[in-house]
């Protein structure tokens, strides 16, 4: 790719790092070491800006520029276009060119299954073209298309779209892919056994197309699957023309491979779905939607007599109930809708009449409370509403309403580690909990103890409050199965702790230090060749993924993860890890390496038995010579609190450790192995204690809920058995 000719395009240090495929610290180091490094052309002292053309020329002279960073070199020029829509329109036009090239000439008359000769997105749901683009936009479109011919159309477009979304993350709400997949799966399970007959999926507020893409994967599989006789139709619209265009291209590219028919049909249009629906005749089998929240100007006055308000005119302050009824109006008989809703919709006084109407008609089938952090706004525990349109000639009446309280789902204890905050969403666990509650079948089978099916009449009180937490604890949240499993696991842990206690209690240290034993530092061992040390590196910004990971994904561990409990919150694809390890830009552990945290506030050392792991900054990997050192012995010595205190810099509250100053006992190898086995059992003891503490807390909460609901068993010994507490 030729260098940028526009001297006005500038980049930050972080962007230079991405272009070169290194960490930001490496770029800062280049600035200090090389007088020839380009001077800033703008920005501030703490966040300087550099001319992209000068940076490219310098990197080329230093031999630090290759094809790995070619997409990164293109992105700053898209960013230099200016506002969000100008950038987005250029990306959509580039994607449209790529989509047409992927499809090739149609073998039959053009239609939604082909990409050639489709009209503009705003006119009839086709693809955007380059009409109205500036010369700068057209030039970038050409360069992006040329780059995609080398690196793949979908890969290039997904990269540009991802960077656009990251740049405007505060302006654009995106449904996270794991949540989108869960919503599609819930819709499938809620179709009363009619799996496989979904022909049309509609999203009336599709944004950049995440929910439609999840629907494609749920009901059409992949582009490598045999083509269906009747392709799945994916219909969408968005009030923002730029997002609608980006969504159309995204879904079309995902459904095509060179020389093959489309895996699904796509029709995405721009328009205000409530005021002027561009899909007025749509009757979809499934509606998936993440509508805008708290929009007061949704058309209350002008739509007062609209025929869609079957269950009542939504109050001005309840726009989400307008979206709910709009979704129902676009369902085919027997169709299913899954909407992501703010929790207040389930309980606000203004909406109780419409909620009552939805209950009486039987169209509201389930309300699922999700944990905070599943989607923006991340501080709120959002709800999923599952609705089903009445069948042809029938009613939508069901046996009751399913209420699922998954708001408290936390990662299952694993080795005593837990995460907190946004990173704490354990998507596989959340999927299992929700799917287990929603899927139809024998009501007597094992289900999680966080759901209840309530008769409609029980919910039709003065408040018509559908908040799951208001009802589930009174019925099922702390009952039988979950408690039995927790008690069984707790008993197993107590047994393990008793065994370890019997062994470790005999390790009470003697009062005297053996003569001549002494200690050596990590630095001494490195110089002697007894081990090697590699420093962790921060992956390029935006490279680390979160959420559901494929089986071969490699976890990425950071100091923040260690502070949150120790479980990695991100991952990288194995191909990128292999490439980064070869290029020397990633530090990847191997089994039995010792990992040390160089930050005092998160200090620790352990043997990485679950390698490979990508290590972030301030983490170090120590690989021992097994003929000289035992890894468990080394980790045990290094993690001693007194060791950390003497090796810390203590320059500030965020002081670092000089890992080379950490001390290790000087012992023969056989004696090291004896110590190493003791350290291994001590580590197992620590993990069992942490897991027992976590499960003990669950038991206390569960029993408290049950007793406070009046569920004391009839036969319970008031006195503890002999030998009890």
Short mmCIF file of C-alpha atoms in Angstrom, two decimals, residues 76-260:
data_model
loop_
_atom_site.label_atom_id
_atom_site.label_comp_id
_atom_site.label_asym_id
_atom_site.label_seq_id
_atom_site.Cartn_x
_atom_site.Cartn_y
_atom_site.Cartn_z
CA UNK A 76 -6.33 7.26 10.32
CA UNK A 77 -7.23 8.53 6.85
CA UNK A 78 -10.84 7.44 7.33
CA UNK A 79 -10.78 9.15 10.71
CA UNK A 80 -9.42 12.32 9.14
CA UNK A 81 -12.57 12.61 7.01
CA UNK A 82 -14.19 14.31 9.96
CA UNK A 83 -17.64 13.61 11.31
CA UNK A 84 -19.20 10.25 12.06
CA UNK A 85 -21.53 10.11 9.05
CA UNK A 86 -18.86 11.11 6.54
CA UNK A 87 -16.63 8.32 7.77
CA UNK A 88 -19.47 5.82 7.94
CA UNK A 89 -20.72 6.59 4.44
CA UNK A 90 -17.25 5.99 2.99
CA UNK A 91 -16.94 2.67 4.87
CA UNK A 92 -20.38 1.58 3.66
CA UNK A 93 -19.53 2.50 0.06
CA UNK A 94 -16.30 0.51 0.26
CA UNK A 95 -18.18 -2.45 1.69
CA UNK A 96 -20.79 -2.23 -1.05
CA UNK A 97 -18.09 -2.38 -3.72
CA UNK A 98 -16.63 -5.43 -2.01
CA UNK A 99 -20.04 -7.07 -1.67
CA UNK A 100 -20.73 -6.67 -5.38
CA UNK A 101 -17.32 -8.12 -6.23
CA UNK A 102 -17.91 -11.05 -3.88
CA UNK A 103 -21.24 -11.89 -5.50
CA UNK A 104 -20.15 -11.48 -9.11
CA UNK A 105 -22.65 -11.23 -11.95
CA UNK A 106 -26.08 -12.67 -11.14
CA UNK A 107 -27.05 -15.96 -12.75
CA UNK A 108 -30.73 -14.94 -12.65
CA UNK A 109 -32.63 -11.64 -12.59
CA UNK A 110 -31.30 -9.35 -9.82
CA UNK A 111 -33.07 -9.52 -6.48
CA UNK A 112 -32.40 -9.35 -2.79
CA UNK A 113 -30.28 -12.50 -3.04
CA UNK A 114 -27.82 -10.77 -5.40
CA UNK A 115 -25.69 -7.72 -4.89
CA UNK A 116 -25.32 -6.33 -8.41
CA UNK A 117 -27.38 -3.37 -9.56
CA UNK A 118 -29.12 -2.83 -6.24
CA UNK A 119 -30.42 0.70 -5.54
CA UNK A 120 -29.31 3.07 -2.85
CA UNK A 121 -30.05 2.12 0.76
CA UNK A 122 -32.36 5.06 1.35
CA UNK A 123 -34.52 4.28 -1.65
CA UNK A 124 -35.41 0.62 -1.47
CA UNK A 125 -33.21 -1.28 0.93
CA UNK A 126 -30.33 -1.98 -1.42
CA UNK A 127 -26.64 -1.12 -1.21
CA UNK A 128 -25.13 2.34 -0.98
CA UNK A 129 -23.07 3.63 -3.89
CA UNK A 130 -20.48 6.41 -4.15
CA UNK A 131 -22.98 9.06 -5.24
CA UNK A 132 -22.32 12.25 -3.31
CA UNK A 133 -18.93 11.14 -1.97
CA UNK A 134 -16.07 13.63 -1.97
CA UNK A 135 -12.83 12.99 -3.84
CA UNK A 136 -11.15 12.10 -0.53
CA UNK A 137 -13.88 9.58 0.27
CA UNK A 138 -13.68 8.01 -3.18
CA UNK A 139 -9.90 7.72 -2.92
CA UNK A 140 -10.21 5.91 0.39
CA UNK A 141 -12.89 3.62 -1.02
CA UNK A 142 -10.50 2.62 -3.82
CA UNK A 143 -7.64 1.99 -1.40
CA UNK A 144 -9.86 -0.06 0.94
CA UNK A 145 -11.10 -2.19 -1.96
CA UNK A 146 -7.55 -2.77 -3.13
CA UNK A 147 -6.46 -3.77 0.37
CA UNK A 148 -9.44 -6.12 0.74
CA UNK A 149 -8.44 -8.00 -2.40
CA UNK A 150 -5.32 -9.06 -0.51
CA UNK A 151 -6.72 -9.55 2.98
CA UNK A 152 -10.35 -10.56 2.37
CA UNK A 153 -13.52 -8.54 1.88
CA UNK A 154 -15.29 -9.50 5.10
CA UNK A 155 -12.14 -9.19 7.20
CA UNK A 156 -11.36 -5.72 5.86
CA UNK A 157 -14.92 -4.44 6.18
CA UNK A 158 -15.32 -5.85 9.70
CA UNK A 159 -12.07 -4.13 10.68
CA UNK A 160 -13.21 -0.74 9.36
CA UNK A 161 -16.67 -1.09 10.91
CA UNK A 162 -15.18 -2.16 14.23
CA UNK A 163 -12.85 0.82 14.35
CA UNK A 164 -15.71 3.16 13.41
CA UNK A 165 -17.83 1.77 16.25
CA UNK A 166 -14.92 2.03 18.71
CA UNK A 167 -14.34 5.65 17.69
CA UNK A 168 -17.98 6.60 18.23
CA UNK A 169 -18.76 4.23 21.10
CA UNK A 170 -20.46 6.98 23.16
CA UNK A 171 -22.81 7.92 20.33
CA UNK A 172 -23.84 4.48 19.09
CA UNK A 173 -25.39 1.73 21.17
CA UNK A 174 -24.46 -1.78 20.05
CA UNK A 175 -26.02 -5.06 21.16
CA UNK A 176 -23.03 -7.23 22.24
CA UNK A 177 -22.73 -10.38 20.05
CA UNK A 178 -23.23 -12.81 23.00
CA UNK A 179 -26.45 -11.04 23.97
CA UNK A 180 -27.63 -10.96 20.35
CA UNK A 181 -27.01 -14.72 20.10
CA UNK A 182 -28.92 -15.30 23.36
CA UNK A 183 -31.91 -13.29 22.11
CA UNK A 184 -32.03 -15.32 18.89
CA UNK A 185 -31.80 -18.57 20.85
CA UNK A 186 -34.57 -17.49 23.24
CA UNK A 187 -36.77 -16.68 20.23
CA UNK A 188 -36.13 -20.14 18.79
CA UNK A 189 -36.95 -21.89 22.07
CA UNK A 190 -40.13 -19.83 22.50
CA UNK A 191 -41.69 -20.94 19.21
CA UNK A 192 -43.54 -23.89 20.75
CA UNK A 193 -41.70 -26.62 18.92
CA UNK A 194 -41.84 -25.01 15.47
CA UNK A 195 -38.04 -25.05 15.10
CA UNK A 196 -36.66 -24.71 11.60
CA UNK A 197 -39.64 -22.94 10.02
CA UNK A 198 -38.39 -19.36 10.44
CA UNK A 199 -38.56 -17.66 7.06
CA UNK A 200 -38.46 -13.94 7.93
CA UNK A 201 -36.70 -12.07 10.74
CA UNK A 202 -37.28 -8.35 11.28
CA UNK A 203 -35.42 -5.77 13.39
CA UNK A 204 -37.15 -2.36 13.35
CA UNK A 205 -34.19 -0.61 15.06
CA UNK A 206 -31.31 -2.58 13.60
CA UNK A 207 -28.41 -0.15 14.13
CA UNK A 208 -25.37 -1.76 12.48
CA UNK A 209 -27.09 -5.15 12.18
CA UNK A 210 -25.88 -7.17 15.17
CA UNK A 211 -29.24 -8.81 15.91
CA UNK A 212 -29.91 -9.65 12.27
CA UNK A 213 -26.47 -11.22 12.01
CA UNK A 214 -27.23 -13.32 15.11
CA UNK A 215 -30.53 -14.36 13.49
CA UNK A 216 -28.69 -15.42 10.34
CA UNK A 217 -26.39 -17.63 12.38
CA UNK A 218 -29.32 -19.06 14.37
CA UNK A 219 -31.58 -19.95 11.45
CA UNK A 220 -29.37 -20.12 8.36
CA UNK A 221 -26.09 -21.41 9.73
CA UNK A 222 -22.99 -20.41 7.77
CA UNK A 223 -22.20 -19.71 4.14
CA UNK A 224 -20.62 -23.16 3.96
CA UNK A 225 -23.94 -24.86 4.72
CA UNK A 226 -25.97 -26.23 1.78
CA UNK A 227 -28.26 -23.53 0.33
CA UNK A 228 -31.89 -23.65 1.41
CA UNK A 229 -34.75 -23.90 -1.10
CA UNK A 230 -36.28 -20.80 0.54
CA UNK A 231 -33.53 -18.46 1.79
CA UNK A 232 -33.98 -16.77 5.13
CA UNK A 233 -35.16 -13.18 4.74
CA UNK A 234 -33.50 -10.64 7.02
CA UNK A 235 -35.39 -7.34 7.15
CA UNK A 236 -34.22 -4.30 9.04
CA UNK A 237 -34.50 -0.57 9.32
CA UNK A 238 -32.97 2.26 11.28
CA UNK A 239 -33.69 5.93 11.61
CA UNK A 240 -29.99 6.64 10.97
CA UNK A 241 -29.25 6.19 7.22
CA UNK A 242 -25.54 5.69 7.86
CA UNK A 243 -26.11 2.84 10.28
CA UNK A 244 -28.71 1.31 7.96
CA UNK A 245 -26.20 1.35 5.10
CA UNK A 246 -23.46 -0.16 7.25
CA UNK A 247 -25.84 -2.88 8.46
CA UNK A 248 -26.94 -3.80 4.93
CA UNK A 249 -23.35 -4.25 3.77
CA UNK A 250 -22.34 -6.11 6.91
CA UNK A 251 -25.09 -8.70 6.64
CA UNK A 252 -24.68 -9.13 2.88
CA UNK A 253 -20.93 -9.70 3.16
CA UNK A 254 -21.48 -12.19 6.00
CA UNK A 255 -23.86 -14.18 3.79
CA UNK A 256 -21.74 -14.49 0.67
CA UNK A 257 -18.69 -16.40 -0.42
CA UNK A 258 -17.13 -16.10 -3.89
CA UNK A 259 -19.03 -17.93 -6.62
CA UNK A 260 -21.98 -18.94 -4.42
#
